[in-house]
C-alpha positions as semicolon CSV with decimal commas, in nm:
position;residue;x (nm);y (nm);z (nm)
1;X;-0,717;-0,068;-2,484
2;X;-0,838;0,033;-2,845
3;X;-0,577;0,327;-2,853
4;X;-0,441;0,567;-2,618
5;X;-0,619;0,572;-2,311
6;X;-0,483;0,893;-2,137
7;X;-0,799;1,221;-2,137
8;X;-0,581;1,472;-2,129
9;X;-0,296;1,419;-2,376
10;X;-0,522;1,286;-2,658
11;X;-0,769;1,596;-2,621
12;X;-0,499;1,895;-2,610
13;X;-0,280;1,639;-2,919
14;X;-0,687;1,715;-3,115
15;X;-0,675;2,034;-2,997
16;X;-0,360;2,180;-2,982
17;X;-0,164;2,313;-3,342
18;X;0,199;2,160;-3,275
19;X;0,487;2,259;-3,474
20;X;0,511;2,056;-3,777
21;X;0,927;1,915;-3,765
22;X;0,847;1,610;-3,997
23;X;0,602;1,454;-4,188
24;X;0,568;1,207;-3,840
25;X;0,484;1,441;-3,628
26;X;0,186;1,517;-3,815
27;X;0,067;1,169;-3,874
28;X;0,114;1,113;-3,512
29;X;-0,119;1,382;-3,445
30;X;-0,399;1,236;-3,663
31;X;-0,402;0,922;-3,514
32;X;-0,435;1,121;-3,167
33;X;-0,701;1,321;-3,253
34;X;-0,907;1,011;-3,470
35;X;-0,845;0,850;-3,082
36;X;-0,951;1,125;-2,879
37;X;-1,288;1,181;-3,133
38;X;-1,391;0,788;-2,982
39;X;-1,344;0,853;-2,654
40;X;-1,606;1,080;-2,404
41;X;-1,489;1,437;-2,381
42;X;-1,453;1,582;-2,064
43;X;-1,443;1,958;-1,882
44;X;-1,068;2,018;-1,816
45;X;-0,988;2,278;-1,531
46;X;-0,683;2,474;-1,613
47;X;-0,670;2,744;-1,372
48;X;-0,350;2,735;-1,231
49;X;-0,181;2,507;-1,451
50;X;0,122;2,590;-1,627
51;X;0,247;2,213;-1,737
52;X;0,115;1,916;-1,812
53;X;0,276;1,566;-1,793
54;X;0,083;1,290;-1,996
55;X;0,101;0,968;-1,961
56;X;-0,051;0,727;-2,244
57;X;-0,056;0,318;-2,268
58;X;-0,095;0,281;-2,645
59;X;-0,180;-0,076;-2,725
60;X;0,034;-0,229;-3,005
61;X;-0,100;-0,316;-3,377
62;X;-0,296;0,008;-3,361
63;X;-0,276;0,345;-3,565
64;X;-0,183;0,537;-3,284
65;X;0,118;0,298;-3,169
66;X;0,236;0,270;-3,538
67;X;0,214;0,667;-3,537
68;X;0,395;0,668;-3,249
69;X;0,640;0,427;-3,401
70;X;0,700;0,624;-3,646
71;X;0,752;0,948;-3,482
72;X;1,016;0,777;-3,251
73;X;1,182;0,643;-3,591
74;X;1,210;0,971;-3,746
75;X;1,303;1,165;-3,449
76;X;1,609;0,912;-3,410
77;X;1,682;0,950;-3,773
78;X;1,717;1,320;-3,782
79;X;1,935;1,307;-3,465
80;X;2,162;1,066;-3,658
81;X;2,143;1,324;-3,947
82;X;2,233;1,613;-3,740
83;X;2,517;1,387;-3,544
84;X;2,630;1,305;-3,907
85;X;2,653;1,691;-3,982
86;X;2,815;1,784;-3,652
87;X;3,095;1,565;-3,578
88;X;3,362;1,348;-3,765
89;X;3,340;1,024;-3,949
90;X;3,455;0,854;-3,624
91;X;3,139;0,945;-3,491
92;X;2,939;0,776;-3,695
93;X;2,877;0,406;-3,465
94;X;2,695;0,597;-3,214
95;X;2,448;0,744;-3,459
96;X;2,450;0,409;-3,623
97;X;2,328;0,303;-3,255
98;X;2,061;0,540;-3,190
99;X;1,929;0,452;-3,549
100;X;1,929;0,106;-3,455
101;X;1,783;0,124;-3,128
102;X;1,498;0,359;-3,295
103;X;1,436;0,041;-3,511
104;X;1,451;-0,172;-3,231
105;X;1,156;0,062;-3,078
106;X;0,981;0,072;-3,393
107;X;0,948;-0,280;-3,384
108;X;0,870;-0,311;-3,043
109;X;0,583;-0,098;-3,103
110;X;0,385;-0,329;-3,313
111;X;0,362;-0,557;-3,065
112;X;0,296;-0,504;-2,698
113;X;0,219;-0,214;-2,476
114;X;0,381;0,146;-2,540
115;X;0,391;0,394;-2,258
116;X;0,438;0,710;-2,446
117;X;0,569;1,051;-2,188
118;X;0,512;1,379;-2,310
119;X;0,609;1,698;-2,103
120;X;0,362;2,006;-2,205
121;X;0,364;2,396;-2,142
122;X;0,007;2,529;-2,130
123;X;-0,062;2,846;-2,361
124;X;-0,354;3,073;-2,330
125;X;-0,413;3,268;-2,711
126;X;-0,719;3,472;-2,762
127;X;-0,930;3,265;-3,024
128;X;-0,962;3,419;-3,375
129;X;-1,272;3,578;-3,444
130;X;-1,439;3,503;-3,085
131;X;-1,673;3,690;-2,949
132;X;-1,561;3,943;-2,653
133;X;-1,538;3,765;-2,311
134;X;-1,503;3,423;-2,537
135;X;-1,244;3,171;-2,311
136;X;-0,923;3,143;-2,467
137;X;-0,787;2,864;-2,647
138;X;-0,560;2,647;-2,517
139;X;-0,251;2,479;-2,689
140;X;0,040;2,290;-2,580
141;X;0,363;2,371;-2,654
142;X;0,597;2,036;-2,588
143;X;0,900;2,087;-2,436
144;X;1,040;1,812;-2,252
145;X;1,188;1,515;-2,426
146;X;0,943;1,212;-2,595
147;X;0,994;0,861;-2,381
148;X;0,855;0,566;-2,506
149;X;0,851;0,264;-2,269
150;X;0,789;-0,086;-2,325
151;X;0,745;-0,328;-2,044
152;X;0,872;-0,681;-2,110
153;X;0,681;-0,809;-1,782
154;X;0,325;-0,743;-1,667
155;X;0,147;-0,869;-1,396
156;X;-0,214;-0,781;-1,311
157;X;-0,342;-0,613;-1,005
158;X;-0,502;-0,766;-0,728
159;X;-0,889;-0,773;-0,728
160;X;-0,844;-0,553;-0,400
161;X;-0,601;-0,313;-0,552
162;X;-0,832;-0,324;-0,859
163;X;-1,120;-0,206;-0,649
164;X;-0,959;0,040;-0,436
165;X;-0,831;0,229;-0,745
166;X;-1,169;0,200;-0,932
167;X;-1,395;0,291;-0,614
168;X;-1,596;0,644;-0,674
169;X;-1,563;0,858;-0,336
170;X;-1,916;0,758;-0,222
171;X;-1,808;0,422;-0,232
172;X;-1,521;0,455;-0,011
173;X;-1,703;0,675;0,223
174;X;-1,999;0,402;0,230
175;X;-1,699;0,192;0,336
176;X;-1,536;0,400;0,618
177;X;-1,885;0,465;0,732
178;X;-1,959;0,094;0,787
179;X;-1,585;0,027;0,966
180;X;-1,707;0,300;1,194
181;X;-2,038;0,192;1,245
182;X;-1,886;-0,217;1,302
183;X;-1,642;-0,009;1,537
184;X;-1,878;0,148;1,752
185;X;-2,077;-0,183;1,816
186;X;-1,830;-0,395;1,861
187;X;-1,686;-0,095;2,162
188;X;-2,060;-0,118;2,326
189;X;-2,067;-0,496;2,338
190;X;-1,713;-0,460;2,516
191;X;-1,895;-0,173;2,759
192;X;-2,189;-0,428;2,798
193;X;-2,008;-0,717;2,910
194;X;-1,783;-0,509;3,100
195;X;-2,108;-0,378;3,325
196;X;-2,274;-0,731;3,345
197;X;-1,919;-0,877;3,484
198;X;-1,951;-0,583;3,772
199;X;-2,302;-0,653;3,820
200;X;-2,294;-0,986;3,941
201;X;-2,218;-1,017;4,355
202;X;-1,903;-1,086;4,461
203;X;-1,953;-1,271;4,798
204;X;-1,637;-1,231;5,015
205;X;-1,491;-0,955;4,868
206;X;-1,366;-0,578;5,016
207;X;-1,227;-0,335;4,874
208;X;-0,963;-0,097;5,020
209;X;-0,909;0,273;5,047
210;X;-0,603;0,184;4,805
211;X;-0,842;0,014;4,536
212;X;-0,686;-0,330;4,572
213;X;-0,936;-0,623;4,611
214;X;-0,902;-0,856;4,882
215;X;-1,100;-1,181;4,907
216;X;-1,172;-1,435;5,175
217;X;-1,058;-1,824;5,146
218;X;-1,271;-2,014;5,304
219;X;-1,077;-2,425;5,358
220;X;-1,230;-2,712;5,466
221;X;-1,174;-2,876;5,842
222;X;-0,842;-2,969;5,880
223;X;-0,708;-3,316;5,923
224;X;-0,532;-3,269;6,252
225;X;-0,410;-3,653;6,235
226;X;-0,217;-3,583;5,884
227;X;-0,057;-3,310;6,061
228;X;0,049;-3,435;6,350
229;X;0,255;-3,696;6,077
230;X;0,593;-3,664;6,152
231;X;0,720;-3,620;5,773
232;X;1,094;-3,503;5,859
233;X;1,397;-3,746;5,948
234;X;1,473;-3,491;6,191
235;X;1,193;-3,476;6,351
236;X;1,180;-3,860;6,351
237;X;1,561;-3,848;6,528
238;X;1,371;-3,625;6,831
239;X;1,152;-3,907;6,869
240;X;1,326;-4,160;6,896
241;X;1,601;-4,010;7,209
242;X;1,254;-3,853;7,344
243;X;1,209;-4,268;7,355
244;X;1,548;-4,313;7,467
245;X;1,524;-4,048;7,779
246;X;1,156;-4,222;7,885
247;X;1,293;-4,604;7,892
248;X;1,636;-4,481;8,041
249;X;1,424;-4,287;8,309
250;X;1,193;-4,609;8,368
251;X;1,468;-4,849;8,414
252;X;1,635;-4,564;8,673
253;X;1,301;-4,613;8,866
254;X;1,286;-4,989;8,878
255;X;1,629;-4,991;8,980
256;X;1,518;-4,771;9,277
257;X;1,277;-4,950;9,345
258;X;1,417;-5,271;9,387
259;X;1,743;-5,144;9,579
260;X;1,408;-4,988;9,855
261;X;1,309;-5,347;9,880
């Protein structure tokens, strides 16, 4: 950043005839337009506009900062002055203050990044001796208050936020183009898939009037030995008076038998 990288408010400081407050003001305006005469002019469409809020990093050590400097320093001075005028000698710390903290700004400004804030009303004037059906000229009128910000802490974008905010339009319709292209193939591979899966022959298998899918399971011969296994104590209990009852009942015979004899 060579000086103050913001279009709009360097081209309309060029262009624009301010009112002339201080000695500052004018300086600061020189610097501006020497700035704007470096950088590429561009077509500005107005229609419709009434204000204009510019926004300018101004990078320390230059002209323009020091003008800016300067302008901040003298602006806080004749507030002071006009504090001084207006109220009592017991006023006088807080314009002491403001004086101070103007310094502290001033100083600021040689080093660093300054984020200068200007608020703007457009003006339309018919240009002196233009031809008829000339445009008009167009000034600025400031009138919102002057903010100069210095940030203590910077950290650098991302590479992808760096991109994204550099892009052209083409670009990033190139981009969403390709996302829907990549989107589109990747839902036909899911279609394809999805049709070779039904293709294939599902032995075994009905279908209902309901939808539902029901398959055959076909098991292999059963071991009838394992199952006659008695596995349960109960079951091993039955046996054993089933044992009972057939020796009981074969004793009762040879009993008979031997009493016939």
């Amino acid at each position: 950043m060579q000086a103050a990288r913001n279009l709009f408010a360097d081209v309309f400081k060029s262009a624009a005839a301010p009112p002339a407050p201080a000695a500052a003001a004018a300086a600061a305006a020189a610097a501006s337009a020497a700035a704007a005469a470096k950088l590429p002019l561009q077509k500005l469409y107005l229609a419709g506009i009434d204000r204009l809020i510019a926004i300018s990093a101004i990078q320390g050590g230059t002209a323009a900062a020091a003008a800016a400097a300067a302008a901040a320093t003298a602006t806080a001075a004749a507030a002071a002055d006009e504090d001084l005028a207006d109220d009592d000698a017991s006023d006088a710390p807080p314009a002491a203050a403001a004086a101070a903290a103007a310094a502290e700004t001033a100083a600021a400004a040689a080093a660093g990044i300054i984020i200068s804030i200007r608020h703007y009303r457009i003006i339309f004037n018919k240009a002196e001796g233009a031809a008829p059906g000339a445009p008009p000229a167009v000034k600025l009128e400031e009138i919102g208050p002057q903010i100069e910000l210095k940030p203590d802490r910077v950290r650098l974008a991302s590479a992808e936020m760096w991109r994204s905010a550099v892009k052209s339009m083409e670009k990033a319709r190139a981009e969403q183009q390709k996302q829907q292209q990549q989107q589109q193939q990747q839902q036909q591979q899911q279609q394809q898939q999805q049709q070779q899966q039904q293709k294939k022959k599902n032995k075994n298998k009905t279908t209902n009037e309901f939808g539902d899918t029901i398959g055959r399971v076909h098991v292999g011969t059963p071991d009838i030995h394992r199952l006659q296994q008695l596995q349960s104590p109960l079951l091993y209990k039955l046996q054993r008076a089933e044992r009972r009852m057939k020796q009981q009942q074969q004793q009762q015979q040879q009993e008979e038998e031997q009493q016939q004899e």
